[in-house]
C-alpha cells in the first residue's frame, strides 16, 4: 500500500485536439509547484495526474490546491486492484473513520466506484453493492445512507486500485501560460494583487510593474510589493517584477500641470511605461486592479482617458467588484494582511485636494505637452530594477 495524491483537472477536458498541449503545460506547472519537495514524483495517466513519494502530505496538498487548472485533489491509498485487496484496505479506512467518531456509535457511508479498466470483471454498480455489503458485515457500527452519508468511500479501478474518502477543491481555471502573457500594474494595495490572481486564473502568465517614488516612498513599501509578488507566485508561477523610478515624472507633473489633473496624468504615464515594459517582455496586454467608481481615476471618463494613453488592451478583472468582494478574495489568497501594511504608495504622493473626476481627453493631452514626456519615460525605463521571484524561493 502506498500513499499518493490523485490530481484532477477540469476545463481543459474541453480542449479537443489541443488538449495534449494544455496537459503538458499543466504537468510542468504542477512539477514547479512541488519543486520544493525533494524526491517527489509526478506522473500522468488516463486523465489524472499523481503525486507520489513524498513525506509531508498536508503541505503537498496545500501546494496543489493553488495550481490553476486543477479542480480537486484526493489523498489516496494505491493498492492492488483484485477485489479482496480492495476490500481489506476499504475495511481499514472505514475502521479508521469509525475511530474518529465522538459520542456517536453509528457511521453512515456509501461506496462510489468507477473503473477506467474496462476489463475488470465487475462493473461499477456491482463493485458498489458487493463492497457495501461486505463492509456492513465486517465492520460493526456502519450503516448505509446513499443520500447524506458521513463518509463516501471512493474506489477507482485504473492501472492500480485507488481508495479515498476526501475530495479537496483546487483553484480551478486554466493552466498559467496557456493564455499568453500580460503585465500587471502592482501598487501594493488590496486591489491589484487580486486582479493579478484573477487574470492568472484564466491561464495568463504575469510580469509586474511597480512605481516607486523614493524618497517619498520608502524601501519598506518596495519590500512590501516584493512580498506580495512572492505570495502571488504560489498561484501564478515565477514573476519578473519591474520597479520603476517614478519620482521625477511626478515632480514634473506637479510643477507644470494643473493640480486637479495630477491623478489622471500620473495614471497615463504609468500606463505608457507599463506598455513599454510589456513590449520588452513580449506581453500582449496590461492588467490593472481598477474598479469602476472607486476613486477619481476610476470613473468611466478617467478610464477612457487612461485607455487612450496606450494602444495595448487593458484588462480590468475587478471592474464590476465592490470593495467587499475584493477584500474577500484578497483574504482567500492571503495577500490582504500584506496589502494593508501602512507603508506609503506612489499613488498617494502629490495627490490633489480636488481631483478631476470627469477629465476630457483633449485637456489632458494639452497638459501633457507641458513636460518632456518621452524623455522622462525613456529615463524611467532605462533605470528600471528587475527582480525575479519564483514560488517558494527567493529571487532569481
CSV table of C-alpha atoms in Angstrom, one decimal:
chain,number,residue,atom,x,y,z
A,1,UNK,CA,0.0,0.0,0.0
A,2,UNK,CA,1.3,3.4,-0.9
A,3,UNK,CA,0.0,6.9,-0.2
A,4,UNK,CA,-0.5,9.0,-3.3
A,5,UNK,CA,-2.3,12.2,-4.3
A,6,UNK,CA,-4.9,11.9,-7.1
A,7,UNK,CA,-4.9,15.2,-9.1
A,8,UNK,CA,-7.8,16.1,-11.3
A,9,UNK,CA,-8.2,18.8,-13.9
A,10,UNK,CA,-11.3,20.2,-15.3
A,11,UNK,CA,-11.8,22.8,-18.1
A,12,UNK,CA,-9.0,21.5,-20.3
A,13,UNK,CA,-11.1,18.4,-20.9
A,14,UNK,CA,-13.0,20.6,-23.4
A,15,UNK,CA,-9.9,21.4,-25.5
A,16,UNK,CA,-10.3,18.7,-28.1
A,17,UNK,CA,-7.2,18.2,-30.2
A,18,UNK,CA,-5.4,20.9,-28.3
A,19,UNK,CA,-5.8,19.1,-25.0
A,20,UNK,CA,-2.3,17.4,-25.0
A,21,UNK,CA,-0.8,20.9,-25.1
A,22,UNK,CA,-2.8,22.1,-22.1
A,23,UNK,CA,-2.0,18.9,-20.2
A,24,UNK,CA,1.8,19.3,-20.9
A,25,UNK,CA,1.7,22.9,-19.5
A,26,UNK,CA,-0.3,21.8,-16.5
A,27,UNK,CA,2.1,19.0,-15.8
A,28,UNK,CA,5.0,21.4,-15.9
A,29,UNK,CA,3.2,23.8,-13.6
A,30,UNK,CA,2.4,21.0,-11.1
A,31,UNK,CA,6.1,20.0,-11.1
A,32,UNK,CA,7.2,23.6,-10.5
A,33,UNK,CA,4.6,24.0,-7.6
A,34,UNK,CA,6.0,20.8,-6.0
A,35,UNK,CA,9.7,21.6,-6.7
A,36,UNK,CA,10.4,22.3,-3.0
A,37,UNK,CA,9.6,18.7,-2.0
A,38,UNK,CA,12.7,16.6,-2.6
A,39,UNK,CA,12.2,13.3,-4.3
A,40,UNK,CA,8.5,13.8,-5.1
A,41,UNK,CA,7.4,12.1,-8.4
A,42,UNK,CA,4.6,13.4,-10.6
A,43,UNK,CA,3.1,11.1,-13.2
A,44,UNK,CA,0.2,11.3,-15.7
A,45,UNK,CA,-2.2,8.5,-16.8
A,46,UNK,CA,-5.7,8.4,-18.1
A,47,UNK,CA,-7.0,11.9,-17.4
A,48,UNK,CA,-5.3,12.1,-14.0
A,49,UNK,CA,-2.0,13.2,-12.5
A,50,UNK,CA,-0.5,11.5,-9.5
A,51,UNK,CA,2.0,12.8,-6.9
A,52,UNK,CA,4.0,10.1,-5.2
A,53,UNK,CA,7.0,9.6,-2.9
A,54,UNK,CA,6.5,12.5,-0.5
A,55,UNK,CA,6.7,12.9,3.3
A,56,UNK,CA,4.6,16.0,4.1
A,57,UNK,CA,1.2,15.1,2.6
A,58,UNK,CA,-0.6,18.2,4.0
A,59,UNK,CA,2.0,20.5,2.5
A,60,UNK,CA,1.8,18.8,-0.9
A,61,UNK,CA,-2.0,19.1,-0.9
A,62,UNK,CA,-1.8,22.7,0.1
A,63,UNK,CA,0.6,23.5,-2.8
A,64,UNK,CA,-1.5,21.6,-5.3
A,65,UNK,CA,-4.7,23.4,-4.3
A,66,UNK,CA,-3.1,26.7,-5.6
A,67,UNK,CA,-2.3,25.4,-9.1
A,68,UNK,CA,-4.6,26.9,-11.7
A,69,UNK,CA,-6.1,24.3,-14.0
A,70,UNK,CA,-6.7,21.8,-11.2
A,71,UNK,CA,-10.2,21.2,-9.8
A,72,UNK,CA,-9.6,18.8,-7.0
A,73,UNK,CA,-7.1,16.5,-5.2
A,74,UNK,CA,-7.6,13.4,-3.1
A,75,UNK,CA,-5.1,11.8,-0.7
A,76,UNK,CA,-5.5,8.1,-1.5
A,77,UNK,CA,-4.2,4.6,-1.0
A,78,UNK,CA,-2.7,3.0,-4.1
A,79,UNK,CA,-3.2,-0.8,-3.8
A,80,UNK,CA,-3.7,-3.9,-6.0
A,81,UNK,CA,-7.0,-4.0,-7.8
A,82,UNK,CA,-8.1,-7.5,-7.1
A,83,UNK,CA,-11.3,-7.3,-5.1
A,84,UNK,CA,-10.0,-8.9,-1.9
A,85,UNK,CA,-7.2,-6.4,-1.7
A,86,UNK,CA,-9.6,-3.6,-2.2
A,87,UNK,CA,-11.9,-4.9,0.5
A,88,UNK,CA,-9.1,-5.3,3.1
A,89,UNK,CA,-8.0,-1.7,2.6
A,90,UNK,CA,-11.5,-0.4,2.4
A,91,UNK,CA,-12.2,-2.1,5.8
A,92,UNK,CA,-9.2,-0.4,7.3
A,93,UNK,CA,-10.3,3.0,6.0
A,94,UNK,CA,-13.8,2.6,7.4
A,95,UNK,CA,-12.5,1.3,10.7
A,96,UNK,CA,-10.2,4.4,11.0
A,97,UNK,CA,-13.2,6.6,10.3
A,98,UNK,CA,-15.2,5.0,13.0
A,99,UNK,CA,-12.5,5.5,15.5
A,100,UNK,CA,-12.8,9.3,14.8
A,101,UNK,CA,-16.4,9.4,15.9
A,102,UNK,CA,-17.0,11.4,19.1
A,103,UNK,CA,-20.1,10.4,21.1
A,104,UNK,CA,-21.7,8.5,18.3
A,105,UNK,CA,-21.9,4.8,17.6
A,106,UNK,CA,-23.1,4.7,14.0
A,107,UNK,CA,-21.2,6.0,10.9
A,108,UNK,CA,-23.2,6.3,7.7
A,109,UNK,CA,-21.5,5.6,4.4
A,110,UNK,CA,-21.8,4.7,0.8
A,111,UNK,CA,-19.5,3.3,-1.8
A,112,UNK,CA,-18.9,5.1,-5.2
A,113,UNK,CA,-16.7,3.4,-7.7
A,114,UNK,CA,-15.5,4.0,-11.2
A,115,UNK,CA,-13.4,1.9,-13.5
A,116,UNK,CA,-11.4,3.0,-16.5
A,117,UNK,CA,-10.1,-0.6,-16.7
A,118,UNK,CA,-13.0,-1.9,-18.7
A,119,UNK,CA,-11.6,-5.5,-18.5
A,120,UNK,CA,-12.2,-5.5,-14.8
A,121,UNK,CA,-14.6,-8.4,-14.0
A,122,UNK,CA,-17.1,-6.3,-12.1
A,123,UNK,CA,-18.8,-3.1,-13.3
A,124,UNK,CA,-19.2,0.0,-11.1
A,125,UNK,CA,-22.7,-0.9,-9.7
A,126,UNK,CA,-21.5,-4.4,-8.9
A,127,UNK,CA,-18.5,-3.1,-7.0
A,128,UNK,CA,-20.6,-0.7,-5.0
A,129,UNK,CA,-23.1,-3.4,-4.0
A,130,UNK,CA,-20.5,-6.0,-3.2
A,131,UNK,CA,-18.2,-3.7,-1.3
A,132,UNK,CA,-21.0,-2.0,0.6
A,133,UNK,CA,-22.4,-5.4,1.7
A,134,UNK,CA,-19.0,-6.8,2.7
A,135,UNK,CA,-18.2,-3.7,4.8
A,136,UNK,CA,-21.6,-3.9,6.6
A,137,UNK,CA,-20.9,-7.4,7.6
A,138,UNK,CA,-17.2,-6.9,8.6
A,139,UNK,CA,-17.3,-3.5,10.4
A,140,UNK,CA,-19.8,-3.1,13.3
A,141,UNK,CA,-21.2,0.5,13.6
A,142,UNK,CA,-21.6,1.1,9.8
A,143,UNK,CA,-24.9,2.0,8.2
A,144,UNK,CA,-25.6,2.7,4.6
A,145,UNK,CA,-27.0,6.1,3.7
A,146,UNK,CA,-26.9,6.8,-0.1
A,147,UNK,CA,-28.3,10.4,0.3
A,148,UNK,CA,-26.4,12.1,3.1
A,149,UNK,CA,-23.6,9.7,4.3
A,150,UNK,CA,-20.9,10.7,6.8
A,151,UNK,CA,-18.3,9.1,4.5
A,152,UNK,CA,-18.2,8.4,0.8
A,153,UNK,CA,-15.7,5.6,0.1
A,154,UNK,CA,-14.4,6.1,-3.4
A,155,UNK,CA,-12.9,3.3,-5.4
A,156,UNK,CA,-11.2,3.8,-8.7
A,157,UNK,CA,-10.0,0.9,-10.8
A,158,UNK,CA,-7.3,2.1,-13.1
A,159,UNK,CA,-3.8,0.7,-13.7
A,160,UNK,CA,-4.0,0.1,-9.9
A,161,UNK,CA,-6.7,0.4,-7.4
A,162,UNK,CA,-7.2,3.7,-5.6
A,163,UNK,CA,-9.2,4.2,-2.4
A,164,UNK,CA,-10.0,7.6,-0.8
A,165,UNK,CA,-12.7,9.4,1.1
A,166,UNK,CA,-11.7,13.1,0.7
A,167,UNK,CA,-12.0,15.3,-2.3
A,168,UNK,CA,-10.4,18.7,-1.7
A,169,UNK,CA,-11.2,21.6,-4.1
A,170,UNK,CA,-8.4,23.4,-6.0
A,171,UNK,CA,-8.2,26.8,-7.6
A,172,UNK,CA,-9.8,25.8,-10.9
A,173,UNK,CA,-9.3,27.9,-14.0
A,174,UNK,CA,-6.7,27.3,-16.8
A,175,UNK,CA,-3.0,26.4,-16.6
A,176,UNK,CA,-0.9,29.5,-16.3
A,177,UNK,CA,0.9,30.1,-19.6
A,178,UNK,CA,-1.7,28.8,-21.9
A,179,UNK,CA,-3.4,32.1,-22.5
A,180,UNK,CA,-0.4,34.3,-23.2
A,181,UNK,CA,1.3,36.9,-21.0
A,182,UNK,CA,0.3,40.3,-19.5
A,183,UNK,CA,1.9,42.9,-17.4
A,184,UNK,CA,0.2,43.7,-14.0
A,185,UNK,CA,0.4,47.2,-12.6
A,186,UNK,CA,1.0,46.3,-8.9
A,187,UNK,CA,0.6,49.1,-6.4
A,188,UNK,CA,0.9,47.4,-3.1
A,189,UNK,CA,-2.7,48.0,-2.1
A,190,UNK,CA,-5.5,45.4,-1.9
A,191,UNK,CA,-6.9,45.5,-5.4
A,192,UNK,CA,-4.0,44.9,-7.8
A,193,UNK,CA,-2.8,41.6,-6.4
A,194,UNK,CA,-6.4,40.3,-6.6
A,195,UNK,CA,-6.6,41.5,-10.2
A,196,UNK,CA,-3.3,39.6,-10.9
A,197,UNK,CA,-4.7,36.4,-9.3
A,198,UNK,CA,-7.9,36.6,-11.3
A,199,UNK,CA,-6.3,37.1,-14.7
A,200,UNK,CA,-3.7,34.4,-14.0
A,201,UNK,CA,-6.6,32.0,-13.2
A,202,UNK,CA,-7.6,32.3,-16.8
A,203,UNK,CA,-4.1,31.0,-17.8
A,204,UNK,CA,-2.3,34.3,-18.3
A,205,UNK,CA,1.4,34.4,-17.2
A,206,UNK,CA,2.3,37.6,-15.4
A,207,UNK,CA,5.1,40.1,-15.2
A,208,UNK,CA,4.6,43.0,-12.8
A,209,UNK,CA,5.3,46.7,-12.8
A,210,UNK,CA,5.6,48.8,-9.6
A,211,UNK,CA,6.1,52.5,-9.5
A,212,UNK,CA,8.5,53.6,-6.7
A,213,UNK,CA,8.7,57.3,-5.6
A,214,UNK,CA,11.8,57.4,-3.5
A,215,UNK,CA,12.3,59.3,-1.2
A,216,UNK,CA,8.6,59.9,-0.9
A,217,UNK,CA,8.0,56.2,-0.7
A,218,UNK,CA,10.4,54.1,1.4
A,219,UNK,CA,12.2,50.8,0.9
A,220,UNK,CA,9.7,49.2,3.1
A,221,UNK,CA,6.9,49.9,0.6
A,222,UNK,CA,9.2,48.4,-2.1
A,223,UNK,CA,9.8,45.3,0.0
A,224,UNK,CA,6.0,45.1,0.6
A,225,UNK,CA,5.4,44.8,-3.1
A,226,UNK,CA,8.1,42.1,-3.4
A,227,UNK,CA,6.3,40.2,-0.6
A,228,UNK,CA,3.0,40.5,-2.5
A,229,UNK,CA,4.7,39.1,-5.6
A,230,UNK,CA,6.1,36.2,-3.6
A,231,UNK,CA,2.5,35.3,-2.4
A,232,UNK,CA,1.2,35.6,-6.0
A,233,UNK,CA,3.8,33.2,-7.3
A,234,UNK,CA,2.2,30.4,-5.3
A,235,UNK,CA,-0.7,30.7,-7.8
A,236,UNK,CA,0.9,32.4,-10.9
A,237,UNK,CA,4.4,30.8,-11.0
A,238,UNK,CA,7.5,32.9,-11.5
A,239,UNK,CA,7.1,36.7,-11.8
A,240,UNK,CA,9.5,39.3,-13.1
A,241,UNK,CA,8.9,42.4,-11.0
A,242,UNK,CA,9.9,45.7,-12.7
A,243,UNK,CA,10.4,48.5,-10.1
A,244,UNK,CA,10.1,51.8,-12.0
A,245,UNK,CA,11.7,55.1,-10.5
A,246,UNK,CA,8.7,57.4,-10.9
A,247,UNK,CA,9.6,60.4,-8.7
A,248,UNK,CA,10.9,62.7,-11.5
A,249,UNK,CA,7.8,62.3,-13.6
A,250,UNK,CA,5.6,63.1,-10.6
A,251,UNK,CA,7.7,66.2,-9.8
A,252,UNK,CA,7.5,67.5,-13.3
A,253,UNK,CA,3.7,66.9,-13.5
A,254,UNK,CA,3.3,68.6,-10.1
A,255,UNK,CA,5.3,71.7,-11.1
A,256,UNK,CA,3.9,72.2,-14.6
A,257,UNK,CA,0.4,70.7,-14.9
A,258,UNK,CA,-3.0,71.6,-13.3
A,259,UNK,CA,-3.3,70.3,-9.8
A,260,UNK,CA,-6.7,68.8,-10.4
A,261,UNK,CA,-5.4,66.6,-13.3
A,262,UNK,CA,-2.4,65.1,-11.5
A,263,UNK,CA,-4.1,61.8,-10.6
A,264,UNK,CA,-5.2,61.1,-14.2
A,265,UNK,CA,-1.9,62.4,-15.7
A,266,UNK,CA,0.1,60.1,-13.4
A,267,UNK,CA,-2.1,57.1,-14.4
A,268,UNK,CA,-1.5,58.0,-18.0
A,269,UNK,CA,2.3,57.9,-17.6
A,270,UNK,CA,2.1,54.7,-15.6
A,271,UNK,CA,0.2,53.1,-18.4
A,272,UNK,CA,2.7,54.3,-21.0
A,273,UNK,CA,5.6,52.9,-19.0
A,274,UNK,CA,3.8,49.6,-18.3
A,275,UNK,CA,3.2,49.3,-22.1
A,276,UNK,CA,6.9,49.8,-22.8
A,277,UNK,CA,7.7,47.1,-20.2
A,278,UNK,CA,5.0,44.8,-21.7
A,279,UNK,CA,6.6,45.1,-25.2
A,280,UNK,CA,10.0,44.3,-23.8
A,281,UNK,CA,8.5,41.3,-22.0
A,282,UNK,CA,6.6,40.2,-25.2
A,283,UNK,CA,3.4,40.6,-23.2
A,284,UNK,CA,0.2,41.3,-25.1
A,285,UNK,CA,-1.9,43.2,-22.5
A,286,UNK,CA,-1.9,45.3,-19.3
A,287,UNK,CA,-3.8,44.3,-16.2
A,288,UNK,CA,-5.0,46.8,-13.5
A,289,UNK,CA,-6.9,46.5,-10.3
A,290,UNK,CA,-9.4,49.3,-11.2
A,291,UNK,CA,-13.0,49.0,-10.1
A,292,UNK,CA,-15.4,51.5,-11.6
A,293,UNK,CA,-16.2,54.4,-9.4
A,294,UNK,CA,-13.9,53.5,-6.6
A,295,UNK,CA,-11.7,56.6,-6.8
A,296,UNK,CA,-11.3,59.7,-9.1
A,297,UNK,CA,-9.1,57.9,-11.5
A,298,UNK,CA,-11.6,55.1,-11.9
A,299,UNK,CA,-14.7,56.9,-13.2
A,300,UNK,CA,-15.7,56.0,-16.7
A,301,UNK,CA,-14.3,59.2,-18.1
A,302,UNK,CA,-11.0,58.7,-16.3
A,303,UNK,CA,-10.7,55.1,-17.5
A,304,UNK,CA,-11.4,56.3,-21.1
A,305,UNK,CA,-8.5,58.8,-20.8
A,306,UNK,CA,-6.0,56.3,-19.4
A,307,UNK,CA,-7.1,53.8,-22.1
A,308,UNK,CA,-6.2,56.4,-24.7
A,309,UNK,CA,-2.7,56.6,-23.3
A,310,UNK,CA,-1.8,53.1,-24.7
A,311,UNK,CA,-2.5,51.1,-27.8
A,312,UNK,CA,-2.4,47.7,-25.9
A,313,UNK,CA,-5.5,46.0,-24.5
A,314,UNK,CA,-6.1,46.8,-20.8
A,315,UNK,CA,-7.8,44.0,-18.7
A,316,UNK,CA,-9.6,45.1,-15.5
A,317,UNK,CA,-10.9,41.9,-14.0
A,318,UNK,CA,-12.3,43.8,-10.9
A,319,UNK,CA,-14.2,46.4,-12.9
A,320,UNK,CA,-17.6,45.2,-11.5
A,321,UNK,CA,-16.5,44.3,-8.0
A,322,UNK,CA,-17.2,46.3,-4.9
A,323,UNK,CA,-14.6,46.6,-2.1
A,324,UNK,CA,-16.1,43.9,0.0
A,325,UNK,CA,-15.8,41.4,-2.9
A,326,UNK,CA,-12.2,42.4,-3.5
A,327,UNK,CA,-11.3,42.1,0.2
A,328,UNK,CA,-12.9,38.7,0.4
A,329,UNK,CA,-10.7,37.4,-2.5
A,330,UNK,CA,-7.6,39.0,-1.0
A,331,UNK,CA,-8.1,37.2,2.3
A,332,UNK,CA,-8.7,34.0,0.5
A,333,UNK,CA,-5.4,34.2,-1.5
A,334,UNK,CA,-3.5,35.5,1.6
A,335,UNK,CA,-2.5,38.9,0.2
A,336,UNK,CA,-4.7,41.0,2.4
A,337,UNK,CA,-2.5,41.2,5.5
A,338,UNK,CA,0.4,42.3,3.5
A,339,UNK,CA,-1.6,44.8,1.4
A,340,UNK,CA,-2.9,46.6,4.5
A,341,UNK,CA,0.6,47.3,5.9
A,342,UNK,CA,0.7,51.1,6.3
A,343,UNK,CA,3.6,51.9,4.0
A,344,UNK,CA,3.5,54.8,1.5
A,345,UNK,CA,2.2,54.3,-2.0
A,346,UNK,CA,3.3,56.4,-5.0
A,347,UNK,CA,-0.4,56.9,-5.8
A,348,UNK,CA,-0.8,58.8,-2.6
A,349,UNK,CA,2.1,61.1,-3.3
A,350,UNK,CA,1.2,64.5,-4.9
A,351,UNK,CA,-2.5,63.7,-4.6
A,352,UNK,CA,-4.6,66.8,-5.5
A,353,UNK,CA,-7.2,68.0,-3.0
A,354,UNK,CA,-9.8,68.2,-5.7
A,355,UNK,CA,-9.0,65.7,-8.4
A,356,UNK,CA,-11.0,65.9,-11.7
A,357,UNK,CA,-13.5,63.0,-11.9
A,358,UNK,CA,-14.7,63.7,-15.5
A,359,UNK,CA,-11.5,64.6,-17.4
A,360,UNK,CA,-11.6,65.5,-21.0
A,361,UNK,CA,-9.0,63.8,-23.2
A,362,UNK,CA,-8.1,67.0,-25.2
A,363,UNK,CA,-7.3,68.9,-22.0
A,364,UNK,CA,-5.2,66.0,-20.6
A,365,UNK,CA,-3.3,65.8,-23.9
A,366,UNK,CA,-2.8,69.6,-23.8
A,367,UNK,CA,-1.4,69.3,-20.3
A,368,UNK,CA,1.0,66.5,-21.3
A,369,UNK,CA,2.7,68.9,-23.7
A,370,UNK,CA,3.9,71.0,-20.7
A,371,UNK,CA,6.5,68.3,-19.8
A,372,UNK,CA,9.0,66.4,-22.0
A,373,UNK,CA,7.1,63.1,-21.5
A,374,UNK,CA,9.0,60.9,-24.0
A,375,UNK,CA,12.4,61.8,-22.5
A,376,UNK,CA,11.1,61.2,-18.9
A,377,UNK,CA,9.6,57.8,-19.9
A,378,UNK,CA,12.8,56.7,-21.6
A,379,UNK,CA,14.8,57.8,-18.5
A,380,UNK,CA,12.4,55.8,-16.2
A,381,UNK,CA,12.5,52.7,-18.4
A,382,UNK,CA,16.3,52.8,-18.6
A,383,UNK,CA,16.6,52.8,-14.8
A,384,UNK,CA,14.1,50.0,-14.0
A,385,UNK,CA,15.2,47.5,-11.4
A,386,UNK,CA,14.1,43.9,-12.4
A,387,UNK,CA,13.6,41.4,-9.7
A,388,UNK,CA,12.8,37.7,-10.5
A,389,UNK,CA,10.7,35.9,-7.9
A,390,UNK,CA,9.9,32.1,-8.0
A,391,UNK,CA,7.3,30.2,-5.9
A,392,UNK,CA,8.7,29.0,-2.6
A,393,UNK,CA,12.1,30.5,-3.3
A,394,UNK,CA,13.9,33.8,-3.1
A,395,UNK,CA,14.7,36.0,-6.0
A,396,UNK,CA,16.3,34.8,-9.3
